Coordinates of N, CA and C in Angstrom, one line a residue:
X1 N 22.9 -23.3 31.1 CA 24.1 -24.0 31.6 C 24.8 -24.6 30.3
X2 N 26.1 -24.3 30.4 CA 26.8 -25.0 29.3 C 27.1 -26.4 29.4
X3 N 26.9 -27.5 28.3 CA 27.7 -28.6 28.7 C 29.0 -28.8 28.5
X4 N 29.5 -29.7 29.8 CA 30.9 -29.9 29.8 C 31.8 -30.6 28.0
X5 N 30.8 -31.2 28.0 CA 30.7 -31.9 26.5 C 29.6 -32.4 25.5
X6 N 29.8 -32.1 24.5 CA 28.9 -32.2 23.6 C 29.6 -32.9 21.7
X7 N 28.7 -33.7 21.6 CA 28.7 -34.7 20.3 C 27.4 -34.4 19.7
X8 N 27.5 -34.5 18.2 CA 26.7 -34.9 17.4 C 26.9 -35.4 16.2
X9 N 26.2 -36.2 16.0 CA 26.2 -37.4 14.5 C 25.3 -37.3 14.3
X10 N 25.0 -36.8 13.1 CA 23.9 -37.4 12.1 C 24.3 -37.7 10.5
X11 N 23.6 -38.7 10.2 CA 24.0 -39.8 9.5 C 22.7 -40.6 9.3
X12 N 22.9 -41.5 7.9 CA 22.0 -42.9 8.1 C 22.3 -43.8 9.0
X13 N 21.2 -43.9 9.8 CA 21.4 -45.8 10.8 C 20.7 -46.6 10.0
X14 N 21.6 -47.7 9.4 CA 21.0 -48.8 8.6 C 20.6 -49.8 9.5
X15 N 20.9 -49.5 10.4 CA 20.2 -50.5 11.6 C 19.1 -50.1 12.1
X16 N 18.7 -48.4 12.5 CA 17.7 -48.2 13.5 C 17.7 -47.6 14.5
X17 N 18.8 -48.3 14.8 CA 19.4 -48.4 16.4 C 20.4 -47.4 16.5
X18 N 20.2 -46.8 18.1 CA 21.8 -46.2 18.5 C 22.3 -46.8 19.9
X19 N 23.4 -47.1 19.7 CA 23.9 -48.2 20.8 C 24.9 -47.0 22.0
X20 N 24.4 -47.0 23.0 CA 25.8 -45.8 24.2 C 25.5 -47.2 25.1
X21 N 27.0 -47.4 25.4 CA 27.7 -48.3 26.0 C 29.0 -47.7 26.7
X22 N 29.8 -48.3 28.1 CA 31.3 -47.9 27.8 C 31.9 -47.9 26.8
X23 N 32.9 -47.2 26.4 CA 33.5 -47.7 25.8 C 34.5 -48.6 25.6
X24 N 35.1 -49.0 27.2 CA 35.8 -50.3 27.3 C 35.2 -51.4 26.6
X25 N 36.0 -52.5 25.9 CA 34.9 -53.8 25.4 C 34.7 -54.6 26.9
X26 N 33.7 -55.2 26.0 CA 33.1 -56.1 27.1 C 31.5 -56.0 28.0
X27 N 30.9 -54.6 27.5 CA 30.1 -54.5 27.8 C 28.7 -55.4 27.9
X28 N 27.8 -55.9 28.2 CA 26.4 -56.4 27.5 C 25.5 -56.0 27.0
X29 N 25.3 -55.0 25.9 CA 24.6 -54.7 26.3 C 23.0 -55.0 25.8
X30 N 21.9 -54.8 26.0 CA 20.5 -55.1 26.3 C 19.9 -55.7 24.5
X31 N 19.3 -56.9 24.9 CA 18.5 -57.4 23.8 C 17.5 -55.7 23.4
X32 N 17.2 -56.1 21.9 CA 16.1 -54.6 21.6 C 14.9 -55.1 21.7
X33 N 14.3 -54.6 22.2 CA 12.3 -54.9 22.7 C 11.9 -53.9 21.8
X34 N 11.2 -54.4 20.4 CA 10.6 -53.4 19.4 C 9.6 -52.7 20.0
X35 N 8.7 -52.9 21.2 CA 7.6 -52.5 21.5 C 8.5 -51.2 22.4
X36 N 9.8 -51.1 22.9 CA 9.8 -49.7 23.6 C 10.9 -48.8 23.0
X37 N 10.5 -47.5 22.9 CA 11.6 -46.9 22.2 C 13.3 -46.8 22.9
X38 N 13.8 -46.8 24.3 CA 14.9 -47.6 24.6 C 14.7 -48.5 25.3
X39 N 15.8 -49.9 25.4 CA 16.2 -51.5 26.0 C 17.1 -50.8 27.2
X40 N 17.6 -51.5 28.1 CA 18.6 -51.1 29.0 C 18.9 -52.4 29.5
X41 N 19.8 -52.1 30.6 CA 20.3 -52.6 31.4 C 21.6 -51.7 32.2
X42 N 22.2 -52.0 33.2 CA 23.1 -50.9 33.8 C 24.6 -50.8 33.1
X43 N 24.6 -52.0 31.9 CA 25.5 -51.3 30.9 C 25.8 -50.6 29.9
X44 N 24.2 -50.4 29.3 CA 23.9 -49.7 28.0 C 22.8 -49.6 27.8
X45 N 22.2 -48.8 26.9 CA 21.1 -48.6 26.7 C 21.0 -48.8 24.7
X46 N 19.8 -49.5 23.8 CA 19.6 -49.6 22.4 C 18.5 -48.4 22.6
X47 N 18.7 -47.7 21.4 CA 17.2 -46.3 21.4 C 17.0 -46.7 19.9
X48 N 15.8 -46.8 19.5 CA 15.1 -47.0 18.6 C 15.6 -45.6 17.9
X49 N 15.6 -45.6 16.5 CA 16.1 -44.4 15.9 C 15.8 -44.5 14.5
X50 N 15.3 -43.5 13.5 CA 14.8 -43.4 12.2 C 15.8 -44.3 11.4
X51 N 15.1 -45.2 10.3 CA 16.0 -46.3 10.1 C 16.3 -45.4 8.6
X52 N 17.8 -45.6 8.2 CA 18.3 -45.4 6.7 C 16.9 -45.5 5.6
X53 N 16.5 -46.8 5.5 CA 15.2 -47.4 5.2 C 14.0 -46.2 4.9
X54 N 13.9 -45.3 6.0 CA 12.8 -44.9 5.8 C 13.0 -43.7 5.2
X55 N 12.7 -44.0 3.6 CA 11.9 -42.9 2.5 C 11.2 -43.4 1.7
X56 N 10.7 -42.7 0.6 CA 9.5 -42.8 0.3 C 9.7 -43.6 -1.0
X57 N 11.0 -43.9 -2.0 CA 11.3 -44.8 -2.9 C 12.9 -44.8 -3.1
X58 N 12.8 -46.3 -3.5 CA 14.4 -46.8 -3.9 C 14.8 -46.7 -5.5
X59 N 13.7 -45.9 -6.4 CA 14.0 -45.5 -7.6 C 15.0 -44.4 -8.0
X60 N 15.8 -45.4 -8.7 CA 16.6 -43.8 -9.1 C 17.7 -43.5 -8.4
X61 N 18.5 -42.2 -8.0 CA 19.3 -41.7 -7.3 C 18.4 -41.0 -6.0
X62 N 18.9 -41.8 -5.2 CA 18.5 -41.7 -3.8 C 19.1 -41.4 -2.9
X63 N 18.4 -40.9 -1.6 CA 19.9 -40.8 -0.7 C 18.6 -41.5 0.8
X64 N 19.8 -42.0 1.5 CA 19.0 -42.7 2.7 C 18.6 -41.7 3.6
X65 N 17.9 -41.9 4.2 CA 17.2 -41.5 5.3 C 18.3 -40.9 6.6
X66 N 18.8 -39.8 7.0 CA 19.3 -39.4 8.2 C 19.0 -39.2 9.6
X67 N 19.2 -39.3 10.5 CA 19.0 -39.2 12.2 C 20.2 -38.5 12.4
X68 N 19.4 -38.2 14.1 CA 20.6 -37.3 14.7 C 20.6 -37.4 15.9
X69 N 21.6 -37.0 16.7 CA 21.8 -37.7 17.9 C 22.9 -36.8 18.5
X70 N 22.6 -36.0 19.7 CA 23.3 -35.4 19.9 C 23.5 -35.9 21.4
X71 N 24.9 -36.1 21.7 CA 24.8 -36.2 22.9 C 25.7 -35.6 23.9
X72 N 25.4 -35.0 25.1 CA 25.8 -34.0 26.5 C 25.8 -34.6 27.4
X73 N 27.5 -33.8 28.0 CA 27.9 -34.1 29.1 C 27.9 -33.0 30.1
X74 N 26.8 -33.5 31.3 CA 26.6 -32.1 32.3 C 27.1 -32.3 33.2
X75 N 27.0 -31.1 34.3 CA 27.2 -31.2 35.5 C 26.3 -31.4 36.3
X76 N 25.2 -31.2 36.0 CA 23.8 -30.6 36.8 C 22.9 -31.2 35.6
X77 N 21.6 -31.6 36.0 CA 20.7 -31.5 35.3 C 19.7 -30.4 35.0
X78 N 19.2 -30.3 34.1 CA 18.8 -28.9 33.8 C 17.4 -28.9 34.4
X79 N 17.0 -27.9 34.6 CA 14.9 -27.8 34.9 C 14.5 -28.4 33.2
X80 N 12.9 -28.7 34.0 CA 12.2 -29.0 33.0 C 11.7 -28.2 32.0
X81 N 11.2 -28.9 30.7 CA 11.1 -27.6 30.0 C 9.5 -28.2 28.8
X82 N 8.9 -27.6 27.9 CA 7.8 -28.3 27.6 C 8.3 -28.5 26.1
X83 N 9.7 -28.4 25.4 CA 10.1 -28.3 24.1 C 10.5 -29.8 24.1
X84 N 11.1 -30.3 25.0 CA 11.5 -31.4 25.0 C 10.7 -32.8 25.7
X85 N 10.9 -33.8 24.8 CA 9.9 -35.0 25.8 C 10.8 -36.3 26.3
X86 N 10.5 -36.5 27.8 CA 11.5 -37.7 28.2 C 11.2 -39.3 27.7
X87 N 11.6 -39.6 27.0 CA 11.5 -41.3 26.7 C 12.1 -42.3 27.6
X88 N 13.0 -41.8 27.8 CA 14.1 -42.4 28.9 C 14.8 -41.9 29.7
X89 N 15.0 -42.2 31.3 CA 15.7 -42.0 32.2 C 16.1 -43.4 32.9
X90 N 17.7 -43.4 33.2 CA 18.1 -44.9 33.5 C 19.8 -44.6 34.1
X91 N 20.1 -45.3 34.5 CA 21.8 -45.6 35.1 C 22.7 -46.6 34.2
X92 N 23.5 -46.4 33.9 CA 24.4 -46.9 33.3 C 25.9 -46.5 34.5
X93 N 26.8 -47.7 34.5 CA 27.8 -48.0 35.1 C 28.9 -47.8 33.7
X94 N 29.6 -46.6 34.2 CA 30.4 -46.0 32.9 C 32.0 -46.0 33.3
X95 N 33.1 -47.3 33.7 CA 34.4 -47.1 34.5 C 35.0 -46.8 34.1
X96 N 35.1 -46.3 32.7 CA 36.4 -45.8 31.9 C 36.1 -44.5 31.9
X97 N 34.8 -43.8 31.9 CA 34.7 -42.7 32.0 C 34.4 -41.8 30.4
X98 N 34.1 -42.8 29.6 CA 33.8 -42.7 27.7 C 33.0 -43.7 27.9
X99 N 31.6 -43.2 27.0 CA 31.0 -44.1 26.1 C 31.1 -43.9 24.8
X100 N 30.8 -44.7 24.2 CA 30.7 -45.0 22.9 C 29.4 -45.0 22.3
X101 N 28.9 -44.3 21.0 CA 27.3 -44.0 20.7 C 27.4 -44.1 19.0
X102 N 26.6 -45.4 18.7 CA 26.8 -45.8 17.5 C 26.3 -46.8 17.2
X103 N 26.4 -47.7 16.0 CA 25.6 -48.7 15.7 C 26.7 -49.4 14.9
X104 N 26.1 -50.8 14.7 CA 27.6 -51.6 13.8 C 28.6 -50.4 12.5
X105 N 27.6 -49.8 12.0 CA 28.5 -49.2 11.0 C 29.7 -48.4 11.4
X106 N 29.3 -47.6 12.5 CA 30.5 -46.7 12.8 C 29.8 -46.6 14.5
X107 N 31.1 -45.9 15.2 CA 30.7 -45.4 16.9 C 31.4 -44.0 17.0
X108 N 31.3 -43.5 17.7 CA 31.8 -42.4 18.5 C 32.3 -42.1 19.6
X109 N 33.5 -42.2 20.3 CA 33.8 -41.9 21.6 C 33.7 -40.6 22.0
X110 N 32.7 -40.4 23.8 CA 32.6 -39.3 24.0 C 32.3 -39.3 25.6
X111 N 32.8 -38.2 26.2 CA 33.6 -38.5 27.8 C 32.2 -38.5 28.4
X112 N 31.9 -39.2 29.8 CA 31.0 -39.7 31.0 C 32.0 -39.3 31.8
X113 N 30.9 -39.3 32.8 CA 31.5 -39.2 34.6 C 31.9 -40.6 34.8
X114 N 32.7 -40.9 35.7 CA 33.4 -42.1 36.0 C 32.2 -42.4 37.1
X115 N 32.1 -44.4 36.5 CA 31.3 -44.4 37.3 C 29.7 -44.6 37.0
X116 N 28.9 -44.4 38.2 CA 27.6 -44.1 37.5 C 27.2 -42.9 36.8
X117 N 26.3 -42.8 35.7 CA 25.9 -41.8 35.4 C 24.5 -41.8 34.8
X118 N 23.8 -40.9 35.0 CA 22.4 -40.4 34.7 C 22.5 -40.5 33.7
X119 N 21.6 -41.4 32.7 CA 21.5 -41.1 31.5 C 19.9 -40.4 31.0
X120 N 19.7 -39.8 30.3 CA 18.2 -38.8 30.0 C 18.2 -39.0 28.3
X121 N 17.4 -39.6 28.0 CA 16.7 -39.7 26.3 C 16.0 -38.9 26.2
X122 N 15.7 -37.9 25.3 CA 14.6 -36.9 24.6 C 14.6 -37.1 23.5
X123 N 13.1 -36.7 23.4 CA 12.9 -36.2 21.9 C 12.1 -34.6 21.6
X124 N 12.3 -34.0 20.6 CA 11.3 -33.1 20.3 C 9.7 -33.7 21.3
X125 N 9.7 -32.5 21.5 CA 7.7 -32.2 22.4 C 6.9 -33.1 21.1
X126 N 7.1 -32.4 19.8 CA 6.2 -32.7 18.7 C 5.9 -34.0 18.2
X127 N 6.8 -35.3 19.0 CA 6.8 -36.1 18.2 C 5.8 -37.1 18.9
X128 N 5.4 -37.6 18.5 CA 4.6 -38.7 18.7 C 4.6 -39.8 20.0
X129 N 3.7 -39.9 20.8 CA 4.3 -41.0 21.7 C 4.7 -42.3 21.1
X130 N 4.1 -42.7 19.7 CA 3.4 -44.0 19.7 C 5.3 -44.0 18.6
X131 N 5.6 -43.0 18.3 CA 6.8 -42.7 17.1 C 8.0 -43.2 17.9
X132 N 8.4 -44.6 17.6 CA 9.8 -45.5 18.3 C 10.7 -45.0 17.6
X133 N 10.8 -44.5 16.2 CA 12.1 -44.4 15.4 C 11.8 -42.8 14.8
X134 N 12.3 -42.0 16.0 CA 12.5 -40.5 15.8 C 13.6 -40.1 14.9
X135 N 13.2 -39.0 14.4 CA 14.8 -38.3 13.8 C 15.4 -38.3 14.5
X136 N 15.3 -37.4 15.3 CA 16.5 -36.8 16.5 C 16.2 -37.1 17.9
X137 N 17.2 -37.7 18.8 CA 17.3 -38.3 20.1 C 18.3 -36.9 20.5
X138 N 18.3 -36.8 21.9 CA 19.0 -36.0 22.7 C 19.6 -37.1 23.8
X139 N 20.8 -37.1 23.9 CA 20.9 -38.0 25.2 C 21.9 -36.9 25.9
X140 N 21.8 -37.0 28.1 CA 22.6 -36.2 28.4 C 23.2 -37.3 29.4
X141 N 24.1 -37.1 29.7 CA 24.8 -38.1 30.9 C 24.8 -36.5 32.6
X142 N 24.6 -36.7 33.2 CA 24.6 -36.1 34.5 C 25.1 -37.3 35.6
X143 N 26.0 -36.5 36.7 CA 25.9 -37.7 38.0 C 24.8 -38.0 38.5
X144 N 24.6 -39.1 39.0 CA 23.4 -39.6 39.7 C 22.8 -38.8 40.7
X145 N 21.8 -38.8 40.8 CA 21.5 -37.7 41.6 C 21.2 -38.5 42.7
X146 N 20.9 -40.0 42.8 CA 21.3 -40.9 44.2 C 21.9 -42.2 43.8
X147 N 22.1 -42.6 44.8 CA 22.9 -44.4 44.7 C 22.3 -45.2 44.1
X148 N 23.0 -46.2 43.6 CA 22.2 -47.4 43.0 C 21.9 -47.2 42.0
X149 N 21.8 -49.0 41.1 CA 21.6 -48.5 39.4 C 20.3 -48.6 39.2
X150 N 19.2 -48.1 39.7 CA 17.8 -48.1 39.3 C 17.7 -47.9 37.6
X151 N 16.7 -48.6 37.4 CA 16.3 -48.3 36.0 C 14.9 -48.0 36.0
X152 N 14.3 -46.1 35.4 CA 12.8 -46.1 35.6 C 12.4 -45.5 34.0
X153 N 11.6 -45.5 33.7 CA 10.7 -45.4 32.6 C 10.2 -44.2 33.3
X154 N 10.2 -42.6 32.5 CA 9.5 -41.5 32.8 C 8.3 -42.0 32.9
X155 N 7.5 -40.8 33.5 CA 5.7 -40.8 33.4 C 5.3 -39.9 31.9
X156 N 4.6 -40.8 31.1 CA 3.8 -40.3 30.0 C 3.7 -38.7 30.4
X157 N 4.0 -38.2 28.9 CA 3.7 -36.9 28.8 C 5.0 -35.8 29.9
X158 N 5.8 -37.0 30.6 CA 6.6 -35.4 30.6 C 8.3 -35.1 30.1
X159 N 8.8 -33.9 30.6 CA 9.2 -33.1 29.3 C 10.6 -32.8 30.8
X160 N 11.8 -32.7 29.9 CA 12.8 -32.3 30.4 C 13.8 -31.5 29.6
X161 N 14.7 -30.9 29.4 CA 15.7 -30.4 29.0 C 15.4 -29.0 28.0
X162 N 16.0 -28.2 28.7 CA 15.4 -26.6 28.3 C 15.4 -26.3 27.0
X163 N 16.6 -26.3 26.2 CA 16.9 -25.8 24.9 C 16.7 -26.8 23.8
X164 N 15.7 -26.8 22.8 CA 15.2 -27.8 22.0 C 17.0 -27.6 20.3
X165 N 16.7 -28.7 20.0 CA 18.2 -29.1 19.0 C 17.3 -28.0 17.5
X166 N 17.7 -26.9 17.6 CA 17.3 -26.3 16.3 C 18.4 -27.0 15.2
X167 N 17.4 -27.0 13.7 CA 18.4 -28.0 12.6 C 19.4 -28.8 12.4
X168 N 20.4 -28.3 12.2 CA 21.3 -29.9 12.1 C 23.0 -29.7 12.7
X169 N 23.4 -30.5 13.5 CA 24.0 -30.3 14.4 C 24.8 -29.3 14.4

């Protein structure tokens, strides 16, 4: 299945963090709880993400550390698949129909369903459960597949979205 839309950034986060919110201002969105790799609430979601920070020395000519973040706009959600691993599934209330996916330095505007929308965090299968600050996050937005803004935490160990992010965007 193709997506309706598709973004990718990668870049240093000198924060860590990747912030998807509306893009209208005024959002709230969620204090960050270091202990989980995303915070929520039905406005936004913080995803823990490989910090600028992390290399191996500050001697010399260096270059910071990169993440990547791609993110899809579907119609449908896709079947499961075992390349990809879920960190997060959650609702976000999106009325302008754009979020925004970014961190103080810079953001990105990129189109949602009006409304509620499915949001789905992945990462690579390979990566570690215990690993809060991945290289690469996958996020997809889908319509709700029911009412209400529930907020659930996948079950350990499982795996959604078919086609794994080969190298760099």
């Amino acid at each position: 299945m193709q997506p309706l839309a598709t973004t990718c950034i990668r870049r240093p986060f000198h924060w860590g963090i990747v912030i998807i919110a509306d893009s209208e201002p005024g959002s709230q969105i969620p204090d960050v709880d270091p202990e989980k790799a995303v915070s929520s609430n039905e406005h936004g979601i913080v995803a823990l993400i490989r910090h600028a920070q992390d290399i191996v020395s500050f001697v010399g000519d260096f270059d910071w550390a990169e993440a990547q973040v791609l993110v899809r706009l579907l119609a449908q959600p896709e079947p499961p698949s075992t390349d990809r691993r879920e960190v997060f599934r959650g609702r976000l209330m999106i009325t302008s129909g754009r979020i925004s996916v970014g961190d103080a330095d810079g953001e990105v505007v990129h189109p949602a369903h009006e409304g509620w929308n499915e949001l789905i965090v992945t990462v690579a299968s390979d990566v570690a459960v215990s690993d809060f600050s991945p290289e690469e996050l996958r996020i997809d937005l889908i319509p709700p597949v029911s009412s209400g803004p529930e907020m659930m935490a996948p079950p350990r160990g499982s795996s959604v979205i078919p086609r794994p992010l080969a190298g760099d965007c």
